[in-house]
Short mmCIF file of C-alpha atoms in Angstrom, two decimals:
data_model
loop_
_atom_site.label_atom_id
_atom_site.label_comp_id
_atom_site.label_asym_id
_atom_site.label_seq_id
_atom_site.Cartn_x
_atom_site.Cartn_y
_atom_site.Cartn_z
CA MET A 1 -60.35 22.96 105.34
CA PRO A 2 -56.88 22.78 104.60
CA SER A 3 -55.83 25.67 102.63
CA MET A 4 -54.68 26.13 99.22
CA ARG A 5 -51.40 25.92 99.19
CA SER A 6 -51.35 22.18 101.43
CA ILE A 7 -53.56 21.19 98.39
CA LYS A 8 -51.84 22.75 95.67
CA ARG A 9 -48.56 20.90 97.17
CA ARG A 10 -50.19 17.66 98.20
CA LYS A 11 -51.26 17.11 94.54
CA GLU A 12 -48.40 17.94 93.00
CA SER A 13 -46.16 15.45 95.69
CA VAL A 14 -49.27 12.58 94.03
CA THR A 15 -49.17 13.51 90.23
CA SER A 16 -45.34 12.60 91.09
CA THR A 17 -45.93 9.91 92.43
CA GLN A 18 -48.58 9.16 89.28
CA GLN A 19 -45.51 8.95 86.77
CA ILE A 20 -43.37 6.77 89.05
CA THR A 21 -45.97 4.33 89.12
CA LYS A 22 -46.69 4.54 85.32
CA ALA A 23 -42.93 4.22 84.37
CA MET A 24 -42.74 1.40 86.68
CA LYS A 25 -45.68 0.11 84.71
CA LEU A 26 -44.35 -0.08 81.60
CA VAL A 27 -41.00 -1.57 82.72
CA SER A 28 -42.44 -4.33 84.24
CA THR A 29 -44.68 -4.80 80.79
CA VAL A 30 -41.63 -4.75 79.17
CA LYS A 31 -39.77 -7.90 81.46
CA LEU A 32 -43.17 -9.23 81.26
CA GLN A 33 -43.23 -10.16 77.55
CA LYS A 34 -39.10 -11.09 77.86
CA ALA A 35 -40.22 -13.82 80.70
CA ARG A 36 -43.05 -15.63 78.50
CA ALA A 37 -40.84 -15.44 75.14
CA LYS A 38 -38.05 -17.47 77.47
CA VAL A 39 -40.86 -19.28 78.96
CA GLU A 40 -42.26 -20.97 75.94
CA ALA A 41 -38.61 -21.20 74.04
CA ASN A 42 -37.99 -23.59 77.31
CA SER A 43 -41.15 -25.16 76.64
CA ALA A 44 -40.02 -27.98 73.99
CA TYR A 45 -36.75 -29.08 75.17
CA PHE A 46 -38.87 -30.38 78.62
CA GLU A 47 -41.29 -31.94 76.62
CA ALA A 48 -38.56 -34.04 75.45
CA LEU A 49 -37.44 -34.88 78.41
CA TYR A 50 -40.70 -35.57 80.52
CA LYS A 51 -41.59 -37.93 77.24
CA THR A 52 -38.62 -39.22 77.38
CA ILE A 53 -38.89 -40.22 80.90
CA CYS A 54 -42.09 -41.60 80.38
CA SER A 55 -41.43 -43.88 77.93
CA ILE A 56 -38.89 -45.21 79.80
CA LEU A 57 -41.09 -46.10 82.82
CA ALA A 58 -43.64 -46.95 80.82
CA LYS A 59 -41.33 -50.19 79.59
CA THR A 60 -39.73 -50.53 82.57
CA LEU A 61 -42.30 -51.09 85.40
CA ASP A 62 -40.14 -52.83 87.55
CA LEU A 63 -37.57 -50.38 87.23
CA ASP A 64 -35.56 -49.83 90.49
CA ASN A 65 -34.28 -46.55 90.82
CA ARG A 66 -32.66 -44.21 93.29
CA PHE A 67 -34.26 -41.29 92.20
CA LEU A 68 -37.98 -43.08 92.62
CA GLN A 69 -37.35 -44.16 95.83
CA GLU A 70 -39.12 -42.62 98.91
CA SER A 71 -36.19 -43.01 102.08
CA GLY A 72 -36.44 -41.41 104.84
CA GLY A 73 -34.48 -40.02 107.62
CA GLY A 74 -32.70 -37.03 106.00
CA LYS A 75 -34.27 -32.77 105.83
CA LYS A 76 -36.31 -31.45 102.69
CA VAL A 77 -34.96 -29.17 101.03
CA VAL A 78 -37.31 -25.66 99.65
CA ILE A 79 -36.38 -24.23 96.58
CA ALA A 80 -38.29 -20.95 97.37
CA MET A 81 -38.55 -18.28 94.85
CA SER A 82 -39.54 -15.43 95.72
CA SER A 83 -38.42 -11.42 95.07
CA ASN A 84 -36.13 -9.21 95.58
CA ARG A 85 -38.78 -5.88 95.21
CA GLY A 86 -41.49 -4.97 96.57
CA LEU A 87 -44.19 -3.23 95.18
CA ALA A 88 -45.94 -6.35 94.04
CA GLY A 89 -49.25 -7.01 96.10
CA GLY A 90 -49.32 -10.05 96.96
CA TYR A 91 -46.91 -11.84 95.59
CA ASN A 92 -44.34 -12.58 97.96
CA SER A 93 -47.43 -12.93 101.18
CA ASN A 94 -48.89 -15.62 98.85
CA LEU A 95 -45.85 -17.48 98.10
CA VAL A 96 -44.52 -17.10 101.95
CA LYS A 97 -48.25 -18.64 102.89
CA LYS A 98 -48.35 -21.18 100.29
CA ILE A 99 -45.55 -22.71 102.09
CA ASP A 100 -46.35 -22.11 105.31
CA ALA A 101 -49.91 -23.75 104.52
CA PHE A 102 -48.29 -27.13 102.86
CA GLY A 103 -47.23 -29.12 105.90
CA PHE A 104 -43.84 -28.39 106.05
CA ASP A 105 -41.65 -29.44 109.40
CA LYS A 106 -40.39 -26.38 109.97
CA GLU A 107 -37.34 -27.63 112.23
CA ASN A 108 -36.96 -31.07 109.54
CA THR A 109 -36.97 -28.16 106.58
CA LEU A 110 -34.12 -26.26 105.07
CA ILE A 111 -35.26 -23.33 102.87
CA TYR A 112 -33.01 -22.79 99.18
CA GLY A 113 -33.90 -18.90 99.05
CA LEU A 114 -33.81 -16.66 95.86
CA GLY A 115 -35.33 -13.85 97.10
CA ARG A 116 -35.40 -11.26 99.66
CA LYS A 117 -38.49 -10.86 100.41
CA GLY A 118 -39.99 -14.41 100.68
CA ILE A 119 -36.29 -15.67 102.84
CA GLU A 120 -37.53 -12.36 105.28
CA GLY A 121 -41.22 -13.86 105.88
CA LEU A 122 -40.52 -17.66 105.83
CA ARG A 123 -37.95 -16.71 108.28
CA ARG A 124 -40.59 -14.62 110.21
CA ARG A 125 -42.39 -17.38 110.53
CA GLY A 126 -39.90 -19.31 111.89
CA TYR A 127 -37.80 -21.61 108.90
CA HIS A 128 -34.28 -21.90 108.83
CA VAL A 129 -32.81 -20.18 105.46
CA GLU A 130 -30.07 -22.45 104.35
CA TRP A 131 -29.04 -21.34 101.74
CA ASP A 132 -29.32 -17.36 100.40
CA GLU A 133 -28.48 -16.53 96.45
CA SER A 134 -30.74 -13.50 96.15
CA ASP A 135 -29.12 -12.30 92.94
CA ILE A 136 -29.67 -15.18 90.81
CA ILE A 137 -33.64 -13.98 90.54
CA ASN A 138 -33.22 -11.22 89.19
CA GLU A 139 -31.45 -12.69 85.79
CA PRO A 140 -31.64 -16.48 86.42
CA LEU A 141 -29.05 -18.29 84.13
CA TYR A 142 -29.03 -22.17 83.12
CA ASN A 143 -25.79 -22.74 84.56
CA ASP A 144 -26.81 -21.73 87.83
CA CYS A 145 -29.94 -24.17 87.28
CA ILE A 146 -27.17 -26.30 87.18
CA ALA A 147 -24.83 -25.50 90.18
CA ILE A 148 -27.86 -25.82 92.28
CA THR A 149 -29.59 -28.75 90.96
CA LYS A 150 -25.84 -30.38 91.44
CA ASP A 151 -25.71 -29.37 95.07
CA LEU A 152 -28.79 -30.75 95.57
CA MET A 153 -28.10 -34.03 94.05
CA LYS A 154 -25.15 -34.64 95.79
CA ARG A 155 -27.18 -34.22 99.53
CA PHE A 156 -29.43 -36.74 97.78
CA ASP A 157 -26.87 -39.10 97.41
CA GLU A 158 -25.31 -38.86 100.83
CA GLY A 159 -29.42 -39.63 102.10
CA GLU A 160 -28.77 -35.67 104.13
CA ILE A 161 -31.69 -34.77 102.63
CA SER A 162 -34.16 -37.28 101.20
CA GLU A 163 -37.29 -34.92 99.71
CA ILE A 164 -36.32 -31.87 97.79
CA TYR A 165 -39.35 -29.72 96.67
CA VAL A 166 -39.38 -26.62 94.79
CA ALA A 167 -42.20 -23.27 95.58
CA TYR A 168 -42.92 -20.53 92.65
CA THR A 169 -45.76 -18.30 91.41
CA ASP A 170 -47.04 -19.83 87.85
CA PHE A 171 -48.02 -17.64 85.48
CA GLN A 172 -51.23 -18.35 84.10
CA ASN A 173 -52.31 -15.25 82.86
CA THR A 174 -51.97 -11.41 82.98
CA VAL A 175 -54.38 -11.34 85.53
CA THR A 176 -53.72 -14.80 87.41
CA HIS A 177 -50.92 -16.25 89.26
CA VAL A 178 -50.90 -19.09 91.33
CA PRO A 179 -48.30 -19.92 93.98
CA THR A 180 -47.55 -23.67 93.28
CA VAL A 181 -44.91 -26.22 95.87
CA ARG A 182 -43.84 -29.11 93.62
CA LYS A 183 -41.85 -32.09 94.41
CA LEU A 184 -38.93 -32.48 92.81
CA LEU A 185 -37.06 -35.57 94.51
CA PRO A 186 -38.32 -38.57 95.38
CA LEU A 187 -40.31 -39.33 91.51
CA SER A 188 -43.51 -40.54 91.70
CA ARG A 189 -45.43 -42.23 88.51
CA ALA A 190 -48.18 -40.91 89.64
CA ASP A 191 -46.61 -37.80 88.80
CA PHE A 192 -46.68 -39.48 84.69
CA GLU A 193 -49.85 -40.95 85.32
CA ASN A 194 -51.78 -39.64 82.65
CA ASP A 195 -49.14 -40.03 79.34
CA LEU A 196 -48.03 -43.22 81.33
CA GLU A 197 -51.75 -44.97 79.94
CA GLU A 198 -51.21 -43.97 76.02
CA LEU A 199 -47.51 -45.04 76.75
CA LEU A 200 -48.13 -48.82 78.22
CA GLY A 201 -51.08 -48.72 75.82
CA GLU A 202 -48.50 -48.39 72.56
CA SER A 203 -46.00 -50.37 74.49
CA GLU A 204 -48.78 -53.81 74.20
CA ALA A 205 -49.63 -52.88 70.88
CA ASP A 206 -45.78 -53.67 69.88
CA LYS A 207 -45.62 -56.71 72.04
CA SER A 208 -48.36 -57.54 70.40
CA LEU A 209 -47.47 -57.48 67.17
CA GLN A 210 -44.01 -58.64 67.82
CA MET A 211 -45.44 -61.96 69.15
CA ASN A 212 -47.76 -62.42 65.80
CA TYR A 213 -44.45 -61.07 63.71
CA GLY A 214 -42.10 -63.76 65.47
CA MET A 215 -44.82 -66.86 65.39
CA SER A 216 -43.08 -66.43 61.11
CA ASN A 217 -40.29 -65.34 61.77
CA SER A 218 -37.90 -67.32 64.57
CA GLY A 219 -34.72 -66.40 63.03
CA ILE A 220 -35.28 -62.67 62.99
CA GLU A 221 -37.41 -63.15 66.80
CA HIS A 222 -33.74 -64.80 67.70
CA ASP A 223 -31.71 -62.02 66.51
CA MET A 224 -33.50 -59.17 67.80
CA VAL A 225 -33.96 -60.80 71.46
CA LEU A 226 -29.87 -61.24 71.07
CA PHE A 227 -29.55 -57.49 69.93
CA GLY A 228 -32.28 -56.29 72.87
CA ALA A 229 -29.72 -57.85 75.38
CA VAL A 230 -26.47 -56.29 73.84
CA MET A 231 -28.52 -52.64 74.02
CA ASP A 232 -29.54 -53.90 77.69
CA HIS A 233 -26.17 -54.31 78.64
CA TYR A 234 -24.79 -50.86 76.99
CA HIS A 235 -27.38 -48.83 77.78
CA PRO A 236 -29.55 -49.83 81.08
CA GLU A 237 -32.76 -48.17 81.90
CA VAL A 238 -30.84 -47.08 85.01
CA LYS A 239 -28.38 -45.43 83.37
CA ILE A 240 -30.30 -43.33 80.75
CA LEU A 241 -32.51 -42.72 83.77
CA ASN A 242 -29.63 -40.78 86.36
CA GLU A 243 -28.01 -39.01 83.28
CA ILE A 244 -31.80 -38.04 82.14
CA ILE A 245 -33.17 -37.18 85.22
CA PRO A 246 -31.20 -35.04 86.72
CA LYS A 247 -31.31 -32.57 83.31
CA TYR A 248 -34.97 -33.42 83.88
CA ILE A 249 -34.87 -31.82 87.48
CA THR A 250 -32.37 -28.75 86.67
CA ASN A 251 -35.22 -27.91 83.19
CA ILE A 252 -38.22 -27.98 86.13
CA ILE A 253 -36.14 -25.54 88.25
CA TYR A 254 -35.18 -23.13 85.15
CA GLY A 255 -38.47 -23.02 83.89
CA ALA A 256 -40.09 -22.40 87.47
CA PHE A 257 -36.86 -19.39 87.39
CA LEU A 258 -39.30 -17.95 84.37
CA GLU A 259 -42.83 -18.56 85.24
CA ALA A 260 -42.00 -16.71 88.64
CA ILE A 261 -39.67 -13.45 86.70
CA ALA A 262 -42.92 -13.66 84.56
CA SER A 263 -46.04 -13.47 87.37
CA GLU A 264 -43.64 -11.21 89.31
CA ASN A 265 -43.77 -8.79 86.91
CA ALA A 266 -47.64 -9.34 86.02
CA ALA A 267 -47.94 -8.72 89.63
CA ARG A 268 -46.38 -5.63 89.84
CA MET A 269 -47.22 -3.93 86.46
CA GLN A 270 -51.42 -5.50 87.77
CA ALA A 271 -50.40 -2.88 90.96
CA MET A 272 -48.71 0.21 89.21
CA ASP A 273 -52.01 -0.13 87.15
CA SER A 274 -54.11 0.43 89.79
CA ALA A 275 -51.46 2.72 91.57
CA THR A 276 -51.97 4.83 88.98
CA GLU A 277 -55.89 4.82 88.53
CA ASN A 278 -55.93 5.23 92.51
CA ALA A 279 -53.77 8.29 91.58
CA GLN A 280 -55.72 9.71 89.41
CA ASP A 281 -58.96 9.66 91.85
CA MET A 282 -56.77 11.38 94.52
CA ILE A 283 -56.16 14.26 91.97
CA SER A 284 -59.39 14.48 91.28
CA SER A 285 -59.96 14.86 94.77
CA LEU A 286 -58.02 17.01 94.93
CA GLU A 287 -58.97 19.40 92.42
CA LEU A 288 -62.08 19.35 93.64
CA GLN A 289 -61.00 20.29 97.13
CA TYR A 290 -59.05 23.00 95.81
CA ASN A 291 -60.93 24.59 93.55
CA ARG A 292 -63.52 24.66 96.87
CA ALA A 293 -60.94 26.42 98.51
CA ARG A 294 -60.62 28.98 95.75
CA GLN A 295 -64.69 29.91 95.51
CA GLY A 296 -64.37 29.64 99.45
CA SER A 297 -61.30 32.30 99.21
CA ILE A 298 -63.18 34.39 96.66
CA THR A 299 -66.52 34.28 98.61
CA GLN A 300 -64.61 36.05 101.63
CA GLU A 301 -63.28 38.63 99.69
CA LEU A 302 -66.04 39.70 97.58
CA THR A 303 -67.64 39.61 101.45
CA GLU A 304 -64.72 41.84 102.90
CA ILE A 305 -64.76 43.83 99.58
CA VAL A 306 -68.65 44.50 100.22
CA ALA A 307 -68.54 45.34 104.24
CA GLY A 308 -66.03 47.24 104.20
CA ALA A 309 -67.81 49.31 100.67
CA GLU A 310 -71.69 49.48 103.08
CA ALA A 311 -68.67 50.82 106.11
CA LEU A 312 -68.08 53.89 104.29
CA THR A 313 -71.14 54.49 103.24
#
């Protein structure tokens, strides 16, 4: 059995560790609340961009746009968002596993790393890290996402890269965080499929209404056609998409940042809560060992006193 002194020292050490894990849990809780507030604040802008793109795609099914075309020959880019620190359970390792299980060709895949832990894990698995800006993940700004989007768009337009993905951990609730790989470019109509069906129905209804209205108002119908032609000349859908889609991509990257930060802090909060509970269990076990050792020491002293008294008589 360990001595009373060693048990006492170990108990003090575990108690000190427990205080640290409690503090880390509180810090992660505060950061999580801030991250969730930012996610909610960003959702309205994202929804507006998403619905605008859906509306354009619904009315221009045969639209030919560079962001909607599959092209081969270029490399794939994965923006991997992890953390710079550990002590977050399986947060980082789960993301690395998700990327590795997605089926990327390592020789044809470039990693844009945001978070040292994820970069280390991907390098160990044989991926090439093209870009390392891990400091951004500590406090991501929208301007950082704009800079990333501009760099990727330039390489995409030049044909250097053909596909762009973002890998992050989706925050669903405090307990559930799902590693996710999402394709950014080229866009697919399947990404907007549910909303497109609804908008297509509205579009058909509008056409029917215009046909009925035009039968009795041929002059007005002619003016509307001319007005539409003028609008198409000055504001073609292709140009609109060329302006909106980069903003949409930027916002997805920014939203992924916020989701990743919220997931990281939630995972760390859970890990520190478990560590605090385990430390309390260890302290209780050490207290029991200490009491047993103390009782054994007292019993031994009493035995020695009794034996000494008997020897004197």
